[in-house]
Structure formats: structure tokens, C-alpha cells
PDB file of C-alpha atoms in Angstrom:
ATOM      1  CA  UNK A  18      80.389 108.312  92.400  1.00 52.00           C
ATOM      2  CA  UNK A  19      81.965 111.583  91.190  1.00 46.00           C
ATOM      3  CA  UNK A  20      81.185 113.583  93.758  1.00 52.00           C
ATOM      4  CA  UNK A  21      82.790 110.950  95.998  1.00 44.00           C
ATOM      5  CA  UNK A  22      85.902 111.168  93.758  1.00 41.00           C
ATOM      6  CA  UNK A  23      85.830 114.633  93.548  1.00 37.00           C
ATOM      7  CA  UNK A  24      85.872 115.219  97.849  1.00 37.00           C
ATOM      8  CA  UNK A  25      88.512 112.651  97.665  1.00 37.00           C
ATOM      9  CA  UNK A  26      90.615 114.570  95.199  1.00 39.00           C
ATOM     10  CA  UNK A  27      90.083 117.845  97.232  1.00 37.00           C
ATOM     11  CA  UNK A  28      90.884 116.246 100.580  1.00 39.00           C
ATOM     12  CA  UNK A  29      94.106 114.541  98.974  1.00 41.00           C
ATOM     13  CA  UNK A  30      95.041 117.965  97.936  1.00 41.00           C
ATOM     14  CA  UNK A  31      94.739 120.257 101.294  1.00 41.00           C
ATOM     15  CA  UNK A  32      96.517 116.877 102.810  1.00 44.00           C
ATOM     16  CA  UNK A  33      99.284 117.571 100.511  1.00 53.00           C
ATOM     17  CA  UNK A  34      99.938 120.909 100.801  1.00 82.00           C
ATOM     18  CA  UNK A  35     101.387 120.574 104.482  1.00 87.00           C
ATOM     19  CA  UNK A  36     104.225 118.439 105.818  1.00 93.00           C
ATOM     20  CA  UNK A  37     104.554 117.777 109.380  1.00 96.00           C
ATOM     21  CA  UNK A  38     107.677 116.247 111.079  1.00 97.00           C
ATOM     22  CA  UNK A  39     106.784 114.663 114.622  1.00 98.00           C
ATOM     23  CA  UNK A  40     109.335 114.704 117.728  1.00 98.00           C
ATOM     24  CA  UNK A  41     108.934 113.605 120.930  1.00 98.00           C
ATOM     25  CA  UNK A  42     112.290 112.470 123.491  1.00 97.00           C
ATOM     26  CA  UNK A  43     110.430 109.016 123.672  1.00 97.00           C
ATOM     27  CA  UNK A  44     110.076 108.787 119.814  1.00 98.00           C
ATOM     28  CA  UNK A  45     112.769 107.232 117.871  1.00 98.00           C
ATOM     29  CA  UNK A  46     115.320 108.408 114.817  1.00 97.00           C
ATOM     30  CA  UNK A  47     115.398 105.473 112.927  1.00 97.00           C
ATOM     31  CA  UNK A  48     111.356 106.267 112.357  1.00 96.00           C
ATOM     32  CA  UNK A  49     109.155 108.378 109.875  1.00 97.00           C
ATOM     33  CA  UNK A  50     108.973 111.511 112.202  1.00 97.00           C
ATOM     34  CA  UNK A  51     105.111 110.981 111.934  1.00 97.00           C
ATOM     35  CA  UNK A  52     102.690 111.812 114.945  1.00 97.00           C
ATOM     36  CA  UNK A  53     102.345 108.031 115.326  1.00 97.00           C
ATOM     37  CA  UNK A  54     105.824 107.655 115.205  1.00 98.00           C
ATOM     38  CA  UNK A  55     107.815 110.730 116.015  1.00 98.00           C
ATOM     39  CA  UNK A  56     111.636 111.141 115.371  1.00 98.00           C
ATOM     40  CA  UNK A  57     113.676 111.060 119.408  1.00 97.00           C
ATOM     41  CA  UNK A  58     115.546 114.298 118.681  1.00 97.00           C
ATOM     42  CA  UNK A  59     115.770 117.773 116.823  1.00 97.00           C
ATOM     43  CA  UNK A  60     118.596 117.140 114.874  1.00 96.00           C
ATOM     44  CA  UNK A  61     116.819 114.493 113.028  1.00 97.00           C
ATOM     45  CA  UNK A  62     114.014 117.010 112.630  1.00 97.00           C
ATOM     46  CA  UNK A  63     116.095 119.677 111.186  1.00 95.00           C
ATOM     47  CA  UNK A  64     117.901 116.976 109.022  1.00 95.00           C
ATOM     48  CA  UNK A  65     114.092 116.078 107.826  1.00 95.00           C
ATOM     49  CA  UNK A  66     112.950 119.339 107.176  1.00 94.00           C
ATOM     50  CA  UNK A  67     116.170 119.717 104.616  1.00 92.00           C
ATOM     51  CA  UNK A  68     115.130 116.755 102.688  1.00 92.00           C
ATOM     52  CA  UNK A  69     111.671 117.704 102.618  1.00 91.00           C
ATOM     53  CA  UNK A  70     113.137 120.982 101.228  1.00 87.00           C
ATOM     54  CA  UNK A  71     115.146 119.571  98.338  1.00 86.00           C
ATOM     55  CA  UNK A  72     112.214 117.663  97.607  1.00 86.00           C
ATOM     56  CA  UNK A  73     110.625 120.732  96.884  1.00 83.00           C
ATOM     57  CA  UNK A  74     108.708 122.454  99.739  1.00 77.00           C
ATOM     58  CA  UNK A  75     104.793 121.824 100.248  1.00 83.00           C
ATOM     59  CA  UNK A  76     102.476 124.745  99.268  1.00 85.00           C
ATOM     60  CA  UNK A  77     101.117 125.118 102.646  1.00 88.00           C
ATOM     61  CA  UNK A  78     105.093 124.957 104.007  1.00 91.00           C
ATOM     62  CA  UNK A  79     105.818 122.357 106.997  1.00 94.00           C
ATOM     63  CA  UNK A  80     105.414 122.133 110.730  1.00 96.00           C
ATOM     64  CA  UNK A  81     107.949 120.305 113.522  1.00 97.00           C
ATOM     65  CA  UNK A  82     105.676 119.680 115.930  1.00 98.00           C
ATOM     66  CA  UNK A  83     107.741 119.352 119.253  1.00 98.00           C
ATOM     67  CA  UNK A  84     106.079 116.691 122.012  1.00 98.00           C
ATOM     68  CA  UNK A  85     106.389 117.224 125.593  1.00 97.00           C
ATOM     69  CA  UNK A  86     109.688 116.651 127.716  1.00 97.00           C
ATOM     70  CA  UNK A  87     113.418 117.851 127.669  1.00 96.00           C
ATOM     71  CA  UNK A  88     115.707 117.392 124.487  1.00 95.00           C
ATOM     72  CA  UNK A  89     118.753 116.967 125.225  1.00 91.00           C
ATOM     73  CA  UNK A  90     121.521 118.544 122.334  1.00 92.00           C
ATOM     74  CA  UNK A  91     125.155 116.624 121.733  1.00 89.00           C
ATOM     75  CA  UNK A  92     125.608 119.839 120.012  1.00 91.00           C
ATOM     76  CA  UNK A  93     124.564 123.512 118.939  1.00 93.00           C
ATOM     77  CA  UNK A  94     121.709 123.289 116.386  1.00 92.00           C
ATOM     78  CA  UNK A  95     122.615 126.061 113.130  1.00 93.00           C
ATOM     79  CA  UNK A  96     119.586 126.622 111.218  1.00 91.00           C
ATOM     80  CA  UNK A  97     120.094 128.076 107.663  1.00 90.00           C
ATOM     81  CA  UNK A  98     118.147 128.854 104.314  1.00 86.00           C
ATOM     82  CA  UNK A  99     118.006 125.182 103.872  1.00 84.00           C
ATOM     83  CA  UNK A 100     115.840 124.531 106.916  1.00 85.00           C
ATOM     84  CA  UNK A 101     113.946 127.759 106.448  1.00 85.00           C
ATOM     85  CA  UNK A 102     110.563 127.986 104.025  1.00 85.00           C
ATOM     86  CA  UNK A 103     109.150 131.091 102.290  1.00 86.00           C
ATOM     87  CA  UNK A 104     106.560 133.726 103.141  1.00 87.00           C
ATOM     88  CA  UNK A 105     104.275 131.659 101.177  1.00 87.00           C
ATOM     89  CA  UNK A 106     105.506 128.180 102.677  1.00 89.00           C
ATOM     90  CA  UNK A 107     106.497 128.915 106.002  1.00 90.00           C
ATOM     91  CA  UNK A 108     108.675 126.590 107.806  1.00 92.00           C
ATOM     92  CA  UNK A 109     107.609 126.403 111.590  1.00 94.00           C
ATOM     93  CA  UNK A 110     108.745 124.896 114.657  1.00 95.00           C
ATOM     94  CA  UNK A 111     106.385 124.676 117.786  1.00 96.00           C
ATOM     95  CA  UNK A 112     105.340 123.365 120.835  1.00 97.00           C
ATOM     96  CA  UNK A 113     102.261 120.502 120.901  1.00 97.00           C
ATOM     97  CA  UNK A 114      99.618 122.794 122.365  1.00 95.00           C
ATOM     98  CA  UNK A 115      99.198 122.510 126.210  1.00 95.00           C
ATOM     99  CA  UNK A 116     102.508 120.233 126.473  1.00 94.00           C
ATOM    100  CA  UNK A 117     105.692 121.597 128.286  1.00 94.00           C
ATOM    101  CA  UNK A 118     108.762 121.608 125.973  1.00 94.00           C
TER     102      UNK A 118
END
């Protein structure tokens, strides 16, 4: 039983030292931004990454993972030290591996 709770503990704690915000053109803003569930565009990415950030940025830093297809912008996307992470907690934004962005 405590080893049990013990793995549990560990595997609760390498799950919580990453964030990951999900969009895909299909997915939709009103969402979590989870892989499940991914937000429809980048500006409701970037806005997510900011409140993670004020939330105080995961260990491990945070991921936007971008789905495949074209994302249309209404406007220019500015990226400051609010959407940015730290050598330590990197904030990163990439492609789904293998899928066309």
C-alpha cells in the first residue's frame, strides 16, 4: 500500500511539473486548451500561457503544442516576458511531430 502511494505521489509530481496548452484550427476557444480539447487559435494560446505564468510557472516550464492545419491571425501576435519562461522553465511553442503547421 505505500509503495503504491508512494509511485502515485512521484507520478503526480513529474505530471505537475509541465503544462501543456493544446491548439488545433478545429479545436475551440471557449475550451481547456487540453489535447482532448484544444483551444481554435494562438491568441488564446498565448493568452493561456500568461495566466499559467501569473499562476506561477511549472518547474519543468510549458509547451503549446500546435496541431496540424493553417491558423489564420485577425492580427499580429507580440510575444513579451509575460509569455516567455526561464532557462530553467522554458516556455516552448512547437509543431505536433509529423503534422504540417
Amino acid at each position: 500500500m505505500l509503495r503504491t502511494y508512494l509511485l502515485l505521489s512521484l507520478l503526480t509530481a513529474i505530471v505537475s511539473s509541465h503544462a501543456d496548452v493544446w491548439v488545433s484550427p478545429t479545436g475551440d476557444d471557449a475550451g481547456p486548451g487540453t489535447k482532448a480539447k484544444p483551444f481554435a487559435t494562438l491568441a488564446r494560446a498565448q493568452r493561456a500561457v500568461r495566466e499559467i505564468r501569473q499562476k506561477g510557472l511549472p518547474e519543468g516550464g510549458l509547451t503549446v503544442w500546435l496541431g496540424k492545419g493553417r491558423y489564420t491571425l485577425a492580427e499580429s501576435l507580440r510575444f513579451g516576458p509575460e509569455h516567455s519562461g526561464t532557462p530553467e522553465a522554458p516556455a516552448v511553442w512547437r509543431a505536433v511531430s509529423g503534422e504540417d503547421v
